PDB file of C-alpha atoms in Angstrom:
ATOM      1  CA  MET A   1       0.041   0.000   0.016  1.00  0.00           C
ATOM      2  CA  ASP A   2       1.332   3.435  -0.871  1.00  0.00           C
ATOM      3  CA  PHE A   3       0.309   6.808   0.668  1.00  0.00           C
ATOM      4  CA  GLN A   4      -2.271   7.505  -2.002  1.00  0.00           C
ATOM      5  CA  ASP A   5      -4.002   4.230  -1.224  1.00  0.00           C
ATOM      6  CA  LEU A   6      -3.986   5.174   2.528  1.00  0.00           C
ATOM      7  CA  GLU A   7      -5.553   8.507   1.780  1.00  0.00           C
ATOM      8  CA  LYS A   8      -8.418   6.825  -0.042  1.00  0.00           C
ATOM      9  CA  LEU A   9      -8.983   4.362   2.807  1.00  0.00           C
ATOM     10  CA  THR A  10      -9.106   7.197   5.440  1.00  0.00           C
ATOM     11  CA  ARG A  11     -11.181   9.605   3.487  1.00  0.00           C
ATOM     12  CA  GLY A  12     -14.240   9.242   5.667  1.00  0.00           C
ATOM     13  CA  MET A  13     -12.331   9.757   8.923  1.00  0.00           C
ATOM     14  CA  GLY A  14     -12.032  13.005  10.868  1.00  0.00           C
ATOM     15  CA  ALA A  15      -8.843  15.009  10.539  1.00  0.00           C
ATOM     16  CA  TYR A  16      -7.446  13.921  13.895  1.00  0.00           C
ATOM     17  CA  GLU A  17      -7.871  10.185  13.136  1.00  0.00           C
ATOM     18  CA  ARG A  18      -6.528  10.595   9.605  1.00  0.00           C
ATOM     19  CA  ARG A  19      -3.338  12.192  10.676  1.00  0.00           C
ATOM     20  CA  PHE A  20      -2.642   9.381  13.161  1.00  0.00           C
ATOM     21  CA  SER A  21      -3.388   6.799  10.465  1.00  0.00           C
ATOM     22  CA  GLU A  22      -0.879   8.528   8.165  1.00  0.00           C
ATOM     23  CA  ILE A  23       1.792   8.724  10.822  1.00  0.00           C
ATOM     24  CA  TYR A  24       1.281   5.088  11.917  1.00  0.00           C
ATOM     25  CA  TYR A  25       1.693   4.166   8.241  1.00  0.00           C
ATOM     26  CA  TYR A  26       5.172   5.731   8.225  1.00  0.00           C
ATOM     27  CA  LEU A  27       5.913   4.362  11.685  1.00  0.00           C
ATOM     28  CA  TYR A  28       5.204   0.847  10.399  1.00  0.00           C
ATOM     29  CA  ARG A  29       7.352   1.380   7.335  1.00  0.00           C
ATOM     30  CA  ALA A  30      10.187   2.816   9.479  1.00  0.00           C
ATOM     31  CA  SER A  31      10.021  -0.336  11.740  1.00  0.00           C
ATOM     32  CA  GLU A  32      10.221  -2.487   8.588  1.00  0.00           C
ATOM     33  CA  ASN A  33      13.201  -0.520   7.221  1.00  0.00           C
ATOM     34  CA  SER A  34      11.258   0.303   4.085  1.00  0.00           C
ATOM     35  CA  LEU A  35      11.030   4.076   4.586  1.00  0.00           C
ATOM     36  CA  THR A  36      13.456   6.636   3.268  1.00  0.00           C
ATOM     37  CA  LYS A  37      14.423   9.908   4.985  1.00  0.00           C
ATOM     38  CA  ASP A  38      13.267  11.798   1.836  1.00  0.00           C
ATOM     39  CA  GLU A  39       9.870  10.201   2.033  1.00  0.00           C
ATOM     40  CA  LEU A  40       9.438  11.138   5.662  1.00  0.00           C
ATOM     41  CA  ASP A  41      10.665  14.725   5.124  1.00  0.00           C
ATOM     42  CA  GLU A  42       8.172  15.108   2.333  1.00  0.00           C
ATOM     43  CA  TYR A  43       5.302  13.933   4.563  1.00  0.00           C
ATOM     44  CA  TYR A  44       6.362  16.327   7.282  1.00  0.00           C
ATOM     45  CA  LYS A  45       6.042  19.174   4.812  1.00  0.00           C
ATOM     46  CA  ILE A  46       2.517  17.929   3.910  1.00  0.00           C
ATOM     47  CA  LEU A  47       1.619  17.574   7.602  1.00  0.00           C
ATOM     48  CA  LYS A  48       2.519  21.128   8.390  1.00  0.00           C
ATOM     49  CA  LYS A  49       0.056  22.306   5.796  1.00  0.00           C
ATOM     50  CA  ARG A  50      -2.797  20.169   7.112  1.00  0.00           C
ATOM     51  CA  SER A  51      -4.871  20.256  10.392  1.00  0.00           C
ATOM     52  CA  HIS A  52      -2.807  18.571  13.096  1.00  0.00           C
ATOM     53  CA  SER A  53      -2.097  18.641  16.846  1.00  0.00           C
ATOM     54  CA  MET A  54       0.909  18.289  19.047  1.00  0.00           C
ATOM     55  CA  ASP A  55      -0.110  14.696  19.641  1.00  0.00           C
ATOM     56  CA  HIS A  56       0.623  14.052  15.932  1.00  0.00           C
ATOM     57  CA  LEU A  57       4.019  15.818  16.110  1.00  0.00           C
ATOM     58  CA  VAL A  58       5.087  13.786  19.100  1.00  0.00           C
ATOM     59  CA  LYS A  59       4.323  10.565  17.216  1.00  0.00           C
ATOM     60  CA  LEU A  60       6.106  11.901  14.144  1.00  0.00           C
ATOM     61  CA  ALA A  61       9.083  12.672  16.190  1.00  0.00           C
ATOM     62  CA  GLU A  62       9.169   9.067  17.331  1.00  0.00           C
ATOM     63  CA  VAL A  63       9.248   8.017  13.613  1.00  0.00           C
ATOM     64  CA  TYR A  64      12.277  10.319  13.064  1.00  0.00           C
ATOM     65  CA  LEU A  65      13.913   8.798  16.125  1.00  0.00           C
ATOM     66  CA  ILE A  66      13.437   5.287  14.716  1.00  0.00           C
ATOM     67  CA  MET A  67      14.971   6.540  11.482  1.00  0.00           C
ATOM     68  CA  GLY A  68      18.027   7.671  13.405  1.00  0.00           C
ATOM     69  CA  ASP A  69      17.418  11.410  12.910  1.00  0.00           C
ATOM     70  CA  LYS A  70      17.669  12.696  16.423  1.00  0.00           C
ATOM     71  CA  ASP A  71      18.135  16.247  15.322  1.00  0.00           C
ATOM     72  CA  THR A  72      14.847  16.578  13.477  1.00  0.00           C
ATOM     73  CA  SER A  73      13.054  14.716  16.276  1.00  0.00           C
ATOM     74  CA  ALA A  74      14.485  17.110  18.849  1.00  0.00           C
ATOM     75  CA  THR A  75      13.538  20.148  16.746  1.00  0.00           C
ATOM     76  CA  ILE A  76       9.971  18.962  16.410  1.00  0.00           C
ATOM     77  CA  LEU A  77       9.734  18.469  20.232  1.00  0.00           C
ATOM     78  CA  GLU A  78      11.394  21.793  20.998  1.00  0.00           C
ATOM     79  CA  ARG A  79       9.024  23.713  18.818  1.00  0.00           C
ATOM     80  CA  GLY A  80       5.943  22.252  20.420  1.00  0.00           C
ATOM     81  CA  LYS A  81       6.914  22.293  24.117  1.00  0.00           C
ATOM     82  CA  ARG A  82       5.254  25.547  24.894  1.00  0.00           C
ATOM     83  CA  ASP A  83       2.005  24.250  23.573  1.00  0.00           C
ATOM     84  CA  VAL A  84       1.745  21.198  25.692  1.00  0.00           C
ATOM     85  CA  GLU A  85       2.484  22.252  29.259  1.00  0.00           C
ATOM     86  CA  ASP A  86      -1.049  21.433  30.389  1.00  0.00           C
ATOM     87  CA  HIS A  87      -1.333  18.031  28.746  1.00  0.00           C
ATOM     88  CA  VAL A  88       0.032  15.211  30.927  1.00  0.00           C
ATOM     89  CA  LEU A  89       0.110  12.490  28.297  1.00  0.00           C
ATOM     90  CA  VAL A  90       1.822  14.574  25.593  1.00  0.00           C
ATOM     91  CA  SER A  91       4.222  16.193  28.074  1.00  0.00           C
ATOM     92  CA  ASN A  92       5.385  12.771  29.303  1.00  0.00           C
ATOM     93  CA  SER A  93       5.748  11.586  25.717  1.00  0.00           C
ATOM     94  CA  LEU A  94       8.064  14.512  25.084  1.00  0.00           C
ATOM     95  CA  ILE A  95      10.090  13.649  28.183  1.00  0.00           C
ATOM     96  CA  LEU A  96      10.391  10.015  27.212  1.00  0.00           C
ATOM     97  CA  LEU A  97      11.387  10.902  23.679  1.00  0.00           C
ATOM     98  CA  GLU A  98      14.079  13.184  24.952  1.00  0.00           C
ATOM     99  CA  CYS A  99      15.454  10.319  26.976  1.00  0.00           C
ATOM    100  CA  LEU A 100      15.238   7.785  24.130  1.00  0.00           C
ATOM    101  CA  GLY A 101      17.234  10.329  22.029  1.00  0.00           C
ATOM    102  CA  GLY A 102      19.988  10.463  24.628  1.00  0.00           C
ATOM    103  CA  LYS A 103      19.076  13.836  26.022  1.00  0.00           C
ATOM    104  CA  ARG A 104      18.608  14.734  29.701  1.00  0.00           C
ATOM    105  CA  PRO A 105      14.883  15.249  30.218  1.00  0.00           C
ATOM    106  CA  THR A 106      13.621  18.828  30.617  1.00  0.00           C
ATOM    107  CA  TYR A 107      11.876  19.246  33.974  1.00  0.00           C
ATOM    108  CA  ASN A 108       8.158  19.434  33.812  1.00  0.00           C
ATOM    109  CA  ARG A 109       5.811  19.671  36.805  1.00  0.00           C
ATOM    110  CA  LEU A 110       3.443  17.262  34.885  1.00  0.00           C
ATOM    111  CA  ALA A 111       6.079  14.491  34.728  1.00  0.00           C
ATOM    112  CA  MET A 112       4.994  11.150  35.913  1.00  0.00           C
ATOM    113  CA  THR A 113       7.386   9.477  38.268  1.00  0.00           C
ATOM    114  CA  ASN A 114       7.485   6.178  36.294  1.00  0.00           C
ATOM    115  CA  VAL A 115       8.662   8.182  33.257  1.00  0.00           C
ATOM    116  CA  ILE A 116      11.343   9.837  35.291  1.00  0.00           C
ATOM    117  CA  ALA A 117      12.410   6.390  36.585  1.00  0.00           C
ATOM    118  CA  GLU A 118      12.562   5.055  33.010  1.00  0.00           C
ATOM    119  CA  CYS A 119      14.786   7.873  31.948  1.00  0.00           C
ATOM    120  CA  SER A 120      17.177   7.036  34.729  1.00  0.00           C
ATOM    121  CA  HIS A 121      17.644   3.592  33.135  1.00  0.00           C
ATOM    122  CA  LEU A 122      17.965   4.945  29.600  1.00  0.00           C
ATOM    123  CA  LEU A 123      20.621   7.587  30.499  1.00  0.00           C
ATOM    124  CA  ASP A 124      23.679   6.457  32.422  1.00  0.00           C
ATOM    125  CA  ASP A 125      24.503   9.972  33.508  1.00  0.00           C
ATOM    126  CA  TYR A 126      21.075  11.024  34.694  1.00  0.00           C
ATOM    127  CA  ASP A 127      20.284  10.990  38.389  1.00  0.00           C
ATOM    128  CA  PRO A 128      16.512  11.295  38.836  1.00  0.00           C
ATOM    129  CA  MET A 129      16.554  12.234  42.418  1.00  0.00           C
ATOM    130  CA  GLN A 130      16.675  16.041  41.917  1.00  0.00           C
ATOM    131  CA  ASP A 131      13.706  15.958  39.497  1.00  0.00           C
ATOM    132  CA  PHE A 132      11.795  13.547  41.785  1.00  0.00           C
ATOM    133  CA  MET A 133      12.286  15.713  44.876  1.00  0.00           C
ATOM    134  CA  ARG A 134      11.193  18.783  42.834  1.00  0.00           C
ATOM    135  CA  LEU A 135       8.041  16.912  41.760  1.00  0.00           C
ATOM    136  CA  LEU A 136       7.201  16.236  45.419  1.00  0.00           C
ATOM    137  CA  ARG A 137       7.491  19.956  46.125  1.00  0.00           C
ATOM    138  CA  ASP A 138       5.424  20.973  43.067  1.00  0.00           C
ATOM    139  CA  ASN A 139       2.817  18.290  43.422  1.00  0.00           C
ATOM    140  CA  PRO A 140       2.032  17.715  47.162  1.00  0.00           C
ATOM    141  CA  SER A 141      -0.286  14.758  46.269  1.00  0.00           C
ATOM    142  CA  TYR A 142       2.801  12.898  45.020  1.00  0.00           C
ATOM    143  CA  ASN A 143       4.291  13.079  48.458  1.00  0.00           C
ATOM    144  CA  SER A 144       2.897   9.842  49.787  1.00  0.00           C
ATOM    145  CA  GLU A 145       4.501   6.631  50.969  1.00  0.00           C
ATOM    146  CA  PRO A 146       2.935   4.511  48.246  1.00  0.00           C
ATOM    147  CA  ASN A 147       4.128   6.913  45.535  1.00  0.00           C
ATOM    148  CA  ILE A 148       7.624   7.135  46.969  1.00  0.00           C
ATOM    149  CA  SER A 149       7.746   3.355  47.307  1.00  0.00           C
ATOM    150  CA  LYS A 150       6.686   2.904  43.679  1.00  0.00           C
ATOM    151  CA  PHE A 151       9.411   5.243  42.500  1.00  0.00           C
ATOM    152  CA  LEU A 152      12.168   3.701  44.548  1.00  0.00           C
ATOM    153  CA  GLN A 153      11.125   0.218  43.299  1.00  0.00           C
ATOM    154  CA  ASN A 154      11.265   1.475  39.747  1.00  0.00           C
ATOM    155  CA  ILE A 155      14.695   2.866  39.952  1.00  0.00           C
ATOM    156  CA  ALA A 156      16.112  -0.055  42.036  1.00  0.00           C
ATOM    157  CA  MET A 157      15.123  -2.610  39.405  1.00  0.00           C
ATOM    158  CA  ARG A 158      15.263  -1.956  35.702  1.00  0.00           C
ATOM    159  CA  THR A 159      13.384  -5.116  34.965  1.00  0.00           C
ATOM    160  CA  ASP A 160      12.022  -7.944  37.124  1.00  0.00           C
ATOM    161  CA  THR A 161      15.501  -9.619  36.921  1.00  0.00           C
ATOM    162  CA  GLU A 162      17.930  -6.677  36.104  1.00  0.00           C
ATOM    163  CA  PRO A 163      18.889  -4.139  38.784  1.00  0.00           C
ATOM    164  CA  GLY A 164      19.344  -0.460  38.259  1.00  0.00           C
ATOM    165  CA  ARG A 165      22.737   1.183  38.241  1.00  0.00           C
ATOM    166  CA  PRO A 166      24.511   1.029  41.754  1.00  0.00           C
ATOM    167  CA  GLU A 167      23.896   4.668  42.346  1.00  0.00           C
ATOM    168  CA  LEU A 168      20.199   4.284  41.601  1.00  0.00           C
ATOM    169  CA  VAL A 169      19.957   1.489  44.191  1.00  0.00           C
ATOM    170  CA  GLU A 170      21.668   3.741  46.659  1.00  0.00           C
ATOM    171  CA  ASP A 171      19.090   6.462  45.949  1.00  0.00           C
ATOM    172  CA  ALA A 172      16.348   3.891  46.483  1.00  0.00           C
ATOM    173  CA  LEU A 173      17.817   2.931  49.868  1.00  0.00           C
ATOM    174  CA  ILE A 174      17.746   6.607  50.890  1.00  0.00           C
ATOM    175  CA  LEU A 175      14.147   6.994  49.765  1.00  0.00           C
ATOM    176  CA  ASN A 176      13.065   3.877  51.718  1.00  0.00           C
ATOM    177  CA  GLU A 177      13.994   5.713  54.898  1.00  0.00           C
ATOM    178  CA  ARG A 178      11.050   8.045  54.168  1.00  0.00           C
ATOM    179  CA  VAL A 179       8.593   5.117  54.232  1.00  0.00           C
ATOM    180  CA  LYS A 180       7.722   4.716  57.976  1.00  0.00           C
ATOM    181  CA  THR A 181       4.087   3.923  58.493  1.00  0.00           C
ATOM    182  CA  ASP A 182       2.912   1.840  55.500  1.00  0.00           C
ATOM    183  CA  LYS A 183       3.967  -1.679  56.459  1.00  0.00           C
ATOM    184  CA  GLU A 184       2.962  -3.396  53.246  1.00  0.00           C
ATOM    185  CA  GLU A 185       4.882  -0.917  51.098  1.00  0.00           C
ATOM    186  CA  LYS A 186       7.906  -1.250  53.468  1.00  0.00           C
ATOM    187  CA  ILE A 187       7.903  -5.013  53.050  1.00  0.00           C
ATOM    188  CA  GLN A 188       7.748  -4.698  49.220  1.00  0.00           C
ATOM    189  CA  ASN A 189      10.541  -2.003  49.289  1.00  0.00           C
ATOM    190  CA  ASN A 190      12.766  -4.203  51.419  1.00  0.00           C
ATOM    191  CA  TYR A 191      12.224  -7.200  49.095  1.00  0.00           C
ATOM    192  CA  THR A 192      12.924  -5.150  45.950  1.00  0.00           C
ATOM    193  CA  LEU A 193      16.066  -3.674  47.435  1.00  0.00           C
ATOM    194  CA  ALA A 194      17.299  -7.085  48.668  1.00  0.00           C
ATOM    195  CA  VAL A 195      16.883  -8.439  45.056  1.00  0.00           C
ATOM    196  CA  ALA A 196      18.668  -5.389  43.595  1.00  0.00           C
ATOM    197  CA  LEU A 197      21.565  -5.592  46.054  1.00  0.00           C
ATOM    198  CA  ARG A 198      21.954  -9.330  45.571  1.00  0.00           C
ATOM    199  CA  SER A 199      22.012  -8.881  41.804  1.00  0.00           C
ATOM    200  CA  LEU A 200      24.750  -6.263  42.181  1.00  0.00           C
ATOM    201  CA  GLY A 201      26.730  -8.673  44.299  1.00  0.00           C
ATOM    202  CA  LYS A 202      26.059  -6.891  47.542  1.00  0.00           C
ATOM    203  CA  LYS A 203      24.386  -8.062  50.720  1.00  0.00           C
TER     204      LYS A 203
END
């Protein structure tokens, strides 16, 4: 199927859905290594002339990232940042895309703690503690033992079997000191930290 065929198939859709269909078409081709940079650039020119939202640009930036063009991806995200401060999903997509592109995430009060934790595993030189503590100040509802526990568990273990970097596990140990009253969370934290330390060869 070429782009003209796709346009015919999506003719009855609204503009928002059509743009996503177009971008997912290119995303699929990029994942199959059948898309050229010139084709994607040409579509970007077309997209800018059509009705679209920042949601579409975030997804297009992802396609550029898959194609190995970090510069264009970053340019798209930088241009749109001021338009998405109030949109949690899009803001966190921007943060994650920055990290996937090897760039330290730009602080955003709408950041979700699991996204910050994921960035700490994607970037070896990123310490998430400063951003996390700032999030606690900016969002008082985040400052709860269950939320702190979830974050420390996420940074201590990258996957179910792979620990985070030693410095992240140290950060998690420090955060665990803040969990004092929730016994169930404390038990889960201690178990997670024990697994992480054992995987790192520590006791």
